[in-house]
C-alpha positions as a LaTeX table, in Angstrom:
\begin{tabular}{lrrr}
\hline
Residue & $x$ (\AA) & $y$ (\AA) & $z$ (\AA) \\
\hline
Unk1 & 23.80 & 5.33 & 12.12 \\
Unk2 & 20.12 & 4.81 & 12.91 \\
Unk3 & 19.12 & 0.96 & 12.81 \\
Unk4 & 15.50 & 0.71 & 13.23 \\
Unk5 & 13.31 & 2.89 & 10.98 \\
Unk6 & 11.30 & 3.00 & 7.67 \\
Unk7 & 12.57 & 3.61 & 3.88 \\
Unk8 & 10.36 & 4.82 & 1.19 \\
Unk9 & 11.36 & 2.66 & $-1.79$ \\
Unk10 & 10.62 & 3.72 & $-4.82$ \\
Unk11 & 10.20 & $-0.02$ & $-6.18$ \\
Unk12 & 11.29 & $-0.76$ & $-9.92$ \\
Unk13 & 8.81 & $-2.62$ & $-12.52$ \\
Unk14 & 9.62 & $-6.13$ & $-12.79$ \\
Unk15 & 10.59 & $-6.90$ & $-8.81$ \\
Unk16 & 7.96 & $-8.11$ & $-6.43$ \\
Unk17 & 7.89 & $-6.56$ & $-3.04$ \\
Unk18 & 9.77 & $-9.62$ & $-1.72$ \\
Unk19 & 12.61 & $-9.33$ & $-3.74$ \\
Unk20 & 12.84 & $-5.64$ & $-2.03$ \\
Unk21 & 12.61 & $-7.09$ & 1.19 \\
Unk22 & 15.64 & $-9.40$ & 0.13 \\
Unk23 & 17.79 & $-6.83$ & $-1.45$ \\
Unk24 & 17.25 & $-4.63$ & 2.02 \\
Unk25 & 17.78 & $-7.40$ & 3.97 \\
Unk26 & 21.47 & $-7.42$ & 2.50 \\
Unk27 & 22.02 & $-3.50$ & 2.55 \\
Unk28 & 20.94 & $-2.72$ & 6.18 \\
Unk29 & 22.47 & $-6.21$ & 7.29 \\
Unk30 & 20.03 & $-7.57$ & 8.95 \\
Unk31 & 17.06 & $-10.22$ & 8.89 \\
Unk32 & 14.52 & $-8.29$ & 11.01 \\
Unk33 & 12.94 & $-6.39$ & 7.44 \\
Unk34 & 9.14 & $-6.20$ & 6.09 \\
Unk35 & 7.49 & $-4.54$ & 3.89 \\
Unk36 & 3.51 & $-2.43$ & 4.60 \\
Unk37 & 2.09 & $-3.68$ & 1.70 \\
Unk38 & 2.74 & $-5.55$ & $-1.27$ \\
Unk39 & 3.36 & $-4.05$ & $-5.09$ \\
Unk40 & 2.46 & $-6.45$ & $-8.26$ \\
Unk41 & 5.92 & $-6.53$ & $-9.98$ \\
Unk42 & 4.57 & $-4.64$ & $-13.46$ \\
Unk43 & 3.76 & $-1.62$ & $-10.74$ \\
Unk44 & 6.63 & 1.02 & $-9.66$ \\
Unk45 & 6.52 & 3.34 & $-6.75$ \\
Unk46 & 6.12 & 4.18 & $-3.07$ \\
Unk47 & 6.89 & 0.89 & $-1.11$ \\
Unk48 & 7.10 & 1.17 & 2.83 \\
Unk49 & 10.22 & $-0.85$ & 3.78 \\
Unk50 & 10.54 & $-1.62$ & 8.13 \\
Unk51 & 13.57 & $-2.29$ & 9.47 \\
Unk52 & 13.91 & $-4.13$ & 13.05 \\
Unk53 & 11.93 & $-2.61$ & 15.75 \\
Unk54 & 10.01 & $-0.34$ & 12.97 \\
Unk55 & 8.75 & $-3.89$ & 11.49 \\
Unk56 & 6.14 & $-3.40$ & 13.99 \\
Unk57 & 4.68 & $-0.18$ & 12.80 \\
Unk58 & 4.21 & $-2.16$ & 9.05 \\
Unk59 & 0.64 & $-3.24$ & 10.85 \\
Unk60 & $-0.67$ & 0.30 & 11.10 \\
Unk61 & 1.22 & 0.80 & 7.56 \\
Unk62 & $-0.47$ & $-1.39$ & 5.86 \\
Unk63 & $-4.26$ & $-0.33$ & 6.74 \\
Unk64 & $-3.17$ & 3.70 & 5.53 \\
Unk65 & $-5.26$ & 4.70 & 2.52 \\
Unk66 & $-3.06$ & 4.74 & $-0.68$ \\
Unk67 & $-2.61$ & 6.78 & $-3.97$ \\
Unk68 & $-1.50$ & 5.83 & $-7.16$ \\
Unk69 & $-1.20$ & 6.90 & $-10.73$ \\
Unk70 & $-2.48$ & 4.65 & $-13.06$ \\
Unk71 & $-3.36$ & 3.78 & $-16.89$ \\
Unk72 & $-6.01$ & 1.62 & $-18.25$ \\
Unk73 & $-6.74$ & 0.67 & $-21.93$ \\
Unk74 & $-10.17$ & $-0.32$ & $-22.86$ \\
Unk75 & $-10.73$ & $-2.92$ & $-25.34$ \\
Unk76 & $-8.49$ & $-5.38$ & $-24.28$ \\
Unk77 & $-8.83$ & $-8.02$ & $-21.62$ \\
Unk78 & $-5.99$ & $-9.75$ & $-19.92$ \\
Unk79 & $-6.35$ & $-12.87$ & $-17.15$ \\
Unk80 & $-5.03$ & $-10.76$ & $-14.52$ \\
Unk81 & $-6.76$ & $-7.84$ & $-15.01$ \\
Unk82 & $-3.35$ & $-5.83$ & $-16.37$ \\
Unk83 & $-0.76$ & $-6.02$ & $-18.79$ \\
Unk84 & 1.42 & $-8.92$ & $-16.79$ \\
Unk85 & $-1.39$ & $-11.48$ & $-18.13$ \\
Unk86 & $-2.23$ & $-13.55$ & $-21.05$ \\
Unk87 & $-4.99$ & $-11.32$ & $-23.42$ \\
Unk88 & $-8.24$ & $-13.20$ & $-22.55$ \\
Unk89 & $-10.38$ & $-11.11$ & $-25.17$ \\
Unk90 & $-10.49$ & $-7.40$ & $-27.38$ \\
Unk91 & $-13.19$ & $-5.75$ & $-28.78$ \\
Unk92 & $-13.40$ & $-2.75$ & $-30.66$ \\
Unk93 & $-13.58$ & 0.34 & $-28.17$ \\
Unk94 & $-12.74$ & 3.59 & $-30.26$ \\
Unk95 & $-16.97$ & 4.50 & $-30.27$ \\
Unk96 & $-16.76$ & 4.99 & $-26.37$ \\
Unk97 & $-17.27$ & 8.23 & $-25.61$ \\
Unk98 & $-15.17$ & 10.62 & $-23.64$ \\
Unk99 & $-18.52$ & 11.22 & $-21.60$ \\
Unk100 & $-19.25$ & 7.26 & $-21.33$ \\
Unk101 & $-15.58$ & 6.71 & $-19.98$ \\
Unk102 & $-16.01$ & 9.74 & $-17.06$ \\
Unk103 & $-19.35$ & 8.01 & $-16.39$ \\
Unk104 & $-18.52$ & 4.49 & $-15.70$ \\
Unk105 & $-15.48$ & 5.63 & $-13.08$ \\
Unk106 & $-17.78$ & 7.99 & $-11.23$ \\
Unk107 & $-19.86$ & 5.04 & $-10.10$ \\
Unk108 & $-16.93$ & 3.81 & $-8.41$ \\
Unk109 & $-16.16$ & 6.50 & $-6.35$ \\
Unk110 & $-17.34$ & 6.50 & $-2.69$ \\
Unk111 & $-17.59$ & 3.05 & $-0.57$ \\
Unk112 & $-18.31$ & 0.16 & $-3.30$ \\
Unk113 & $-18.25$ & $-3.32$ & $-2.71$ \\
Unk114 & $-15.13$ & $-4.14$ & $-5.33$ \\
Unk115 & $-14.65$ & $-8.11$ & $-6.40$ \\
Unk116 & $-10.82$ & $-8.62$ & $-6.35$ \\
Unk117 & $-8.90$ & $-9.81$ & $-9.36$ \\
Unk118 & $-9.23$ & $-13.04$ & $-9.81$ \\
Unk119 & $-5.31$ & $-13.77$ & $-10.26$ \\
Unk120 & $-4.30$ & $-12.23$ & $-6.73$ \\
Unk121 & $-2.62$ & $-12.84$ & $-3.55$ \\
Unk122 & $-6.22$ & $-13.47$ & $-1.59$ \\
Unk123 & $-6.68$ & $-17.12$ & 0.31 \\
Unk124 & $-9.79$ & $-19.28$ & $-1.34$ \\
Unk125 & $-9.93$ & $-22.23$ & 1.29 \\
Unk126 & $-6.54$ & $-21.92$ & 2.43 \\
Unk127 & $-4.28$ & $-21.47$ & $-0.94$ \\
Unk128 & $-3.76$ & $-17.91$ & $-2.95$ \\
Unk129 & $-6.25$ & $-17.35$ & $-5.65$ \\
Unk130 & $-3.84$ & $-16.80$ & $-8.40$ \\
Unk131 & $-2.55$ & $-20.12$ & $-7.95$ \\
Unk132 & $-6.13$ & $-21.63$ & $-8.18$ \\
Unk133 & $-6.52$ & $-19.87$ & $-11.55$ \\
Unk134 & $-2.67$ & $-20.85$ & $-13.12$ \\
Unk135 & $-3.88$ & $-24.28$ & $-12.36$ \\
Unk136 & $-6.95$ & $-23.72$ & $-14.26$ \\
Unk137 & $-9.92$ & $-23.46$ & $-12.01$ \\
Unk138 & $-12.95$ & $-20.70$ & $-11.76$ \\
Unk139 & $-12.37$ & $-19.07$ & $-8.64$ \\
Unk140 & $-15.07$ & $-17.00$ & $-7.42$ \\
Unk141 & $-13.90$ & $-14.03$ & $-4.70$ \\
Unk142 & $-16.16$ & $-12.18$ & $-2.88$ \\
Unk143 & $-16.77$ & $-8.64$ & $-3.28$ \\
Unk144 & $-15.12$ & $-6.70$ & $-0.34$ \\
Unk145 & $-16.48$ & $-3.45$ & 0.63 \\
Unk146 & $-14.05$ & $-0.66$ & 0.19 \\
Unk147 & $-13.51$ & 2.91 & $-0.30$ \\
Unk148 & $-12.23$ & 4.58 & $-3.05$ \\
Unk149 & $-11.91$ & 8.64 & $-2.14$ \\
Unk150 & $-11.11$ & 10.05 & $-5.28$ \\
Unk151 & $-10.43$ & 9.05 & $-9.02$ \\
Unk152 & $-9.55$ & 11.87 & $-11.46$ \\
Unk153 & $-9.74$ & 11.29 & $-15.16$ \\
Unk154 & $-6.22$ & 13.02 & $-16.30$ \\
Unk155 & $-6.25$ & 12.40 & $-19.73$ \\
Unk156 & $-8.24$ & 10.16 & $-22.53$ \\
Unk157 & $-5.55$ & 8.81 & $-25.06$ \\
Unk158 & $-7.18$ & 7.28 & $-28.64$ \\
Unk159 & $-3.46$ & 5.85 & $-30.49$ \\
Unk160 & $-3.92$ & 6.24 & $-34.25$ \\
Unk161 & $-2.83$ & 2.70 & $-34.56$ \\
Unk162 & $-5.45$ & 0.46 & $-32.41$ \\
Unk163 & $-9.09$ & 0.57 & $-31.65$ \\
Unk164 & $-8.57$ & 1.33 & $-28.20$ \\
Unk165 & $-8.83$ & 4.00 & $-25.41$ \\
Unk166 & $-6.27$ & 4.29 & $-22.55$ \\
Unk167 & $-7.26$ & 6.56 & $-19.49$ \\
Unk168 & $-4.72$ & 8.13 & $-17.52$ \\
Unk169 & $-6.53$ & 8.49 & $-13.87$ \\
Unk170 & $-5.14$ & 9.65 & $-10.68$ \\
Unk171 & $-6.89$ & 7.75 & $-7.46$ \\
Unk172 & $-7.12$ & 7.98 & $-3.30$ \\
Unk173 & $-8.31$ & 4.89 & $-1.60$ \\
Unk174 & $-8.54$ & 2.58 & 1.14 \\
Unk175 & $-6.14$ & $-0.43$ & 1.66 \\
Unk176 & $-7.58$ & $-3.44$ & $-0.03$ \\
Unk177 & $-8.57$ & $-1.83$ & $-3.04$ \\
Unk178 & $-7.75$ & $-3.17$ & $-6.39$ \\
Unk179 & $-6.68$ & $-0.76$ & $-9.27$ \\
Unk180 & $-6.84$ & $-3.33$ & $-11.63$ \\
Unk181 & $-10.26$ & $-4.19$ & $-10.93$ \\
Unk182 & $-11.46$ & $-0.52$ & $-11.74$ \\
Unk183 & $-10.00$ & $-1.42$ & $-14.64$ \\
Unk184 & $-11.86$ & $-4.41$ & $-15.53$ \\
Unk185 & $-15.09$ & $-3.18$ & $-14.31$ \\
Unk186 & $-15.05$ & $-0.04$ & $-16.26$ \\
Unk187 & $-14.24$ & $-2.24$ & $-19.36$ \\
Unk188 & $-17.75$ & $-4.67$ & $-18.61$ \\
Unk189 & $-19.55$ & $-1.75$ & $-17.98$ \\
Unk190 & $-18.59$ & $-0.12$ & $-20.92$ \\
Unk191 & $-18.92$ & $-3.48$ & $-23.20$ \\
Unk192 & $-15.22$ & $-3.27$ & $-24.37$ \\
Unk193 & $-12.96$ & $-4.99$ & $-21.42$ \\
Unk194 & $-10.34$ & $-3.38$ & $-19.85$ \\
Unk195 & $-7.16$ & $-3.97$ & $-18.47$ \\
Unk196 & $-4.24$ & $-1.81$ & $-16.59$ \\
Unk197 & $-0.56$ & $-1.40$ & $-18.85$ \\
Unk198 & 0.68 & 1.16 & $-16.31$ \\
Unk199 & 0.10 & 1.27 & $-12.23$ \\
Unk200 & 2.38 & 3.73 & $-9.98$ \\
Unk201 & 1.56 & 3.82 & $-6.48$ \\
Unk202 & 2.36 & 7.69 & $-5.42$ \\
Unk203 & 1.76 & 8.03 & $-1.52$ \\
Unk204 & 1.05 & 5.59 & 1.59 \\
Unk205 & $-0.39$ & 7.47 & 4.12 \\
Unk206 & 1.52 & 10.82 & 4.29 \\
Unk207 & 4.54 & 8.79 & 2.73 \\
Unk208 & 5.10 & 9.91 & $-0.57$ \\
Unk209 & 7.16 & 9.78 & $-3.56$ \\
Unk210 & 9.07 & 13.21 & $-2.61$ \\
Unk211 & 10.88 & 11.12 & 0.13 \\
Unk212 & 11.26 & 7.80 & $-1.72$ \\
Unk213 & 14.90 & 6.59 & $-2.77$ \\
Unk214 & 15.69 & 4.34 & $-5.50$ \\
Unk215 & 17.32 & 0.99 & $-4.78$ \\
Unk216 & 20.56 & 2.44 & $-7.01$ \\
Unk217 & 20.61 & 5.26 & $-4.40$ \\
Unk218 & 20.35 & 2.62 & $-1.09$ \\
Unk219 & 23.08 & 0.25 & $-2.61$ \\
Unk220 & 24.99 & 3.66 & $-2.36$ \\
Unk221 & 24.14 & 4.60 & 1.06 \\
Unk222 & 24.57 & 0.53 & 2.39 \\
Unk223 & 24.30 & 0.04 & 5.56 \\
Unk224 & 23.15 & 3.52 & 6.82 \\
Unk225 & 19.67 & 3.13 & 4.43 \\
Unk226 & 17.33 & 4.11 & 7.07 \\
Unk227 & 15.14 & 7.33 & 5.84 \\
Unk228 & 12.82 & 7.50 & 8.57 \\
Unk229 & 14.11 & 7.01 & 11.92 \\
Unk230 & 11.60 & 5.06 & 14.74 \\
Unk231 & 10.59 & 7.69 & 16.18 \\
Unk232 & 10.13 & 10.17 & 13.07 \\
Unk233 & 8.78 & 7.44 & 11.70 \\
Unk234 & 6.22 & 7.04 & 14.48 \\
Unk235 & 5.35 & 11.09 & 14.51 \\
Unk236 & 4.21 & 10.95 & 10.71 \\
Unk237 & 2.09 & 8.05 & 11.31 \\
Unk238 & 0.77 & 8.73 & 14.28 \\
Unk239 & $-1.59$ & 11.61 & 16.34 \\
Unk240 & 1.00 & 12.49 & 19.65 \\
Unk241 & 1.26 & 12.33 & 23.14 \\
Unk242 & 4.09 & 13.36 & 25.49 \\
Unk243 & 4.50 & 11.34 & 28.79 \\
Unk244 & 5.79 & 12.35 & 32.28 \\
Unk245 & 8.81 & 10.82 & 34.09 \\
Unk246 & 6.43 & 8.23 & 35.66 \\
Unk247 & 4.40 & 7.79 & 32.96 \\
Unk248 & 7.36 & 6.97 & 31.03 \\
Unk249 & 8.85 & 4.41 & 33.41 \\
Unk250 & 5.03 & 3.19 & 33.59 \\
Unk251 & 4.74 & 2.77 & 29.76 \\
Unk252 & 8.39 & 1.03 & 29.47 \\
Unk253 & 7.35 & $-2.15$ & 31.36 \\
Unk254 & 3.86 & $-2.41$ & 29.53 \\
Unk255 & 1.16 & $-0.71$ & 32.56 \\
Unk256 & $-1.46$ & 1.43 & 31.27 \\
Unk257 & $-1.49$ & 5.28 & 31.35 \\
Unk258 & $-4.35$ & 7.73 & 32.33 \\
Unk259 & $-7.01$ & 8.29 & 29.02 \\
Unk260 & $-6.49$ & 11.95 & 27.76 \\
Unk261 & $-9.05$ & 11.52 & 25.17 \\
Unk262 & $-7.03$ & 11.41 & 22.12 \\
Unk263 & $-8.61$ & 9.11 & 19.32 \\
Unk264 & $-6.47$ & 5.97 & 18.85 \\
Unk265 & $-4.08$ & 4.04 & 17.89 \\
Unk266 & $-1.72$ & 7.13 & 18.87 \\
Unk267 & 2.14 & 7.21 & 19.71 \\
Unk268 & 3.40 & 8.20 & 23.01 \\
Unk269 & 6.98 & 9.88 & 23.17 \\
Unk270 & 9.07 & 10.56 & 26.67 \\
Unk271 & 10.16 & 14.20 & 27.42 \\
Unk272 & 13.19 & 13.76 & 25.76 \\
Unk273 & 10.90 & 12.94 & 22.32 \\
Unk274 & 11.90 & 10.06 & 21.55 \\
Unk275 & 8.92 & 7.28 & 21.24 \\
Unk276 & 7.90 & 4.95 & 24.04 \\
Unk277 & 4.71 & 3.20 & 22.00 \\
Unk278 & 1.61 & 3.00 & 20.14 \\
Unk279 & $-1.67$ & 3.30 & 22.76 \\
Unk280 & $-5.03$ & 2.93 & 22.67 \\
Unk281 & $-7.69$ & 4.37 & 24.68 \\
Unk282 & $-10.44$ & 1.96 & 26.02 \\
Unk283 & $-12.46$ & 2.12 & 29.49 \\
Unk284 & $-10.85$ & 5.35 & 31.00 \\
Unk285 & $-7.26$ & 3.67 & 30.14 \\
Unk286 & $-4.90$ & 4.00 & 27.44 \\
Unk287 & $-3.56$ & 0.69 & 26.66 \\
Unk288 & $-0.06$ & $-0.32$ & 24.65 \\
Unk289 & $-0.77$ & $-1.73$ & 21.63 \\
Unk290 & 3.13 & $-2.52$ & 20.83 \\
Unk291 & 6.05 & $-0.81$ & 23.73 \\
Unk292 & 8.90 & 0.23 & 20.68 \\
Unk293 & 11.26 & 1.24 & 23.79 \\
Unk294 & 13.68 & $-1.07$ & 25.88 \\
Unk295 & 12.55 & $-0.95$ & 29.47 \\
\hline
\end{tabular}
């Protein structure tokens, strides 16, 4: 039974990424767990679960541009920016045009500087915004520059029953970006206000939903939950490098190896293939960023 390793969770609505942590914690029997970046509770999908000495891969992880599947309805406004929060505001939005709707989510394509939701997880002066705002303050956030790769329309939804649109869209983007805030600033640019009901998070890197497992299917499995062994774990993530004898020995206690020119971080594996650590190259060297094997 493999020990250390990832799991692709696909995370339920309703559970924060904590609670996941938790509930692993008690299948694979063990403390050392973390997850590569956190999932609002209304959003399902692709959550990167480390256990023991792959907890220290969650790092790289968590910086891996993302995909998700999402929903947004325009003409509604919620606090947090999606359908977990208290409606702030609606207006009348079934004059947008099909054309209007493409428009306004093209100019967010590319790198933008994005302000985060204002009911999130990001440090003002020391304490999480969302707590700022539940106490009832005006927290200002910074824009953060980030990248958003690409955002398909899928489908443009008008229900007979409501003056509002929702917009199925598909999107590729760096880590850091908010879906909800595409959301809300397609609704102010359209006039209307906009919020996300539905947000499914599809891939992590080349993680993806094909090689996700429910947490029904890991209470099954319990203890052996592990889906991605260290060091398959470590050849999906990372470009490769295989290491001599020495340079195996040399890598084990921490020394630095010979540069070969490969563009970092990158994971070096002994001749047997199993992974020694994540390098990078700097000054003719290549440098351990974290040793994953036992010298």
């Amino acid at each position: 039974m493999n020990t250390d390793g990832l799991i692709v969770v696909d995370k339920p609505a309703g559970m924060t990424s904590h609670d996941v942590v938790a509930r692993i914690r008690r299948l694979a029997k063990t403390r050392r767990v973390g997850h590569g970046g956190t999932l609002d509770p209304m959003a399902t999908g692709v959550l990167i679960i480390g256990v023991n000495r792959a907890t220290r891969l969650l790092t790289y992880v968590i910086g891996a541009e993302k995909s998700y599947a999402a929903t947004i309805r325009l003409g509604e406004s919620t606090i947090t920016d999606d359908a977990e929060g208290e409606m702030t505001a609606t207006v009348p939005a079934g004059h947008v045009t099909d054309e209007a709707i493409r428009a306004g989510l093209a100019v967010q394509v590319g790198e933008i500087d994005q302000v985060p939701s204002a009911v999130s997880a990001i440090k003002i002066n020391g304490e999480r915004a969302y707590k700022r705002v539940r106490e009832g303050e005006t927290v200002e956030i910074p824009a953060r520059r980030i990248t958003v790769h690409r955002l398909d329309v899928l489908d443009i939804r008008r229900p007979a029953d409501r003056d509002v649109v929702d917009v199925d869209i598909d999107v590729t983007c760096s880590s850091g970006t908010y879906i909800r805030a595409i959301a809300r600033d397609l609704g102010t640019a359209l006039g209307v206000g906009g919020h996300l009901t539905a947000l499914r998070r599809t891939a992590v890197g080349g993680m993806t939903l094909d090689a996700a497992s429910t947490l029904a299917e890991l209470e099954e499995r319990a203890p052996d939950v592990i889906g991605l062994p260290l060091t398959e774990a470590a050849r999906r993530a990372f470009p490769q490098r295989i290491a001599t004898e020495e340079e195996t020995r040399v890598l084990r206690h921490g020394g630095p190896l010979p540069a070969v020119g490969i563009e970092g971080p990158y994971a070096v594996f002994d001749p047997a293939g199993e992974v020694l650590a994540v390098v990078s190259e700097r000054d003719g060297r290549a440098r351990a960023e974290i040793v994953l094997a036992p010298a």
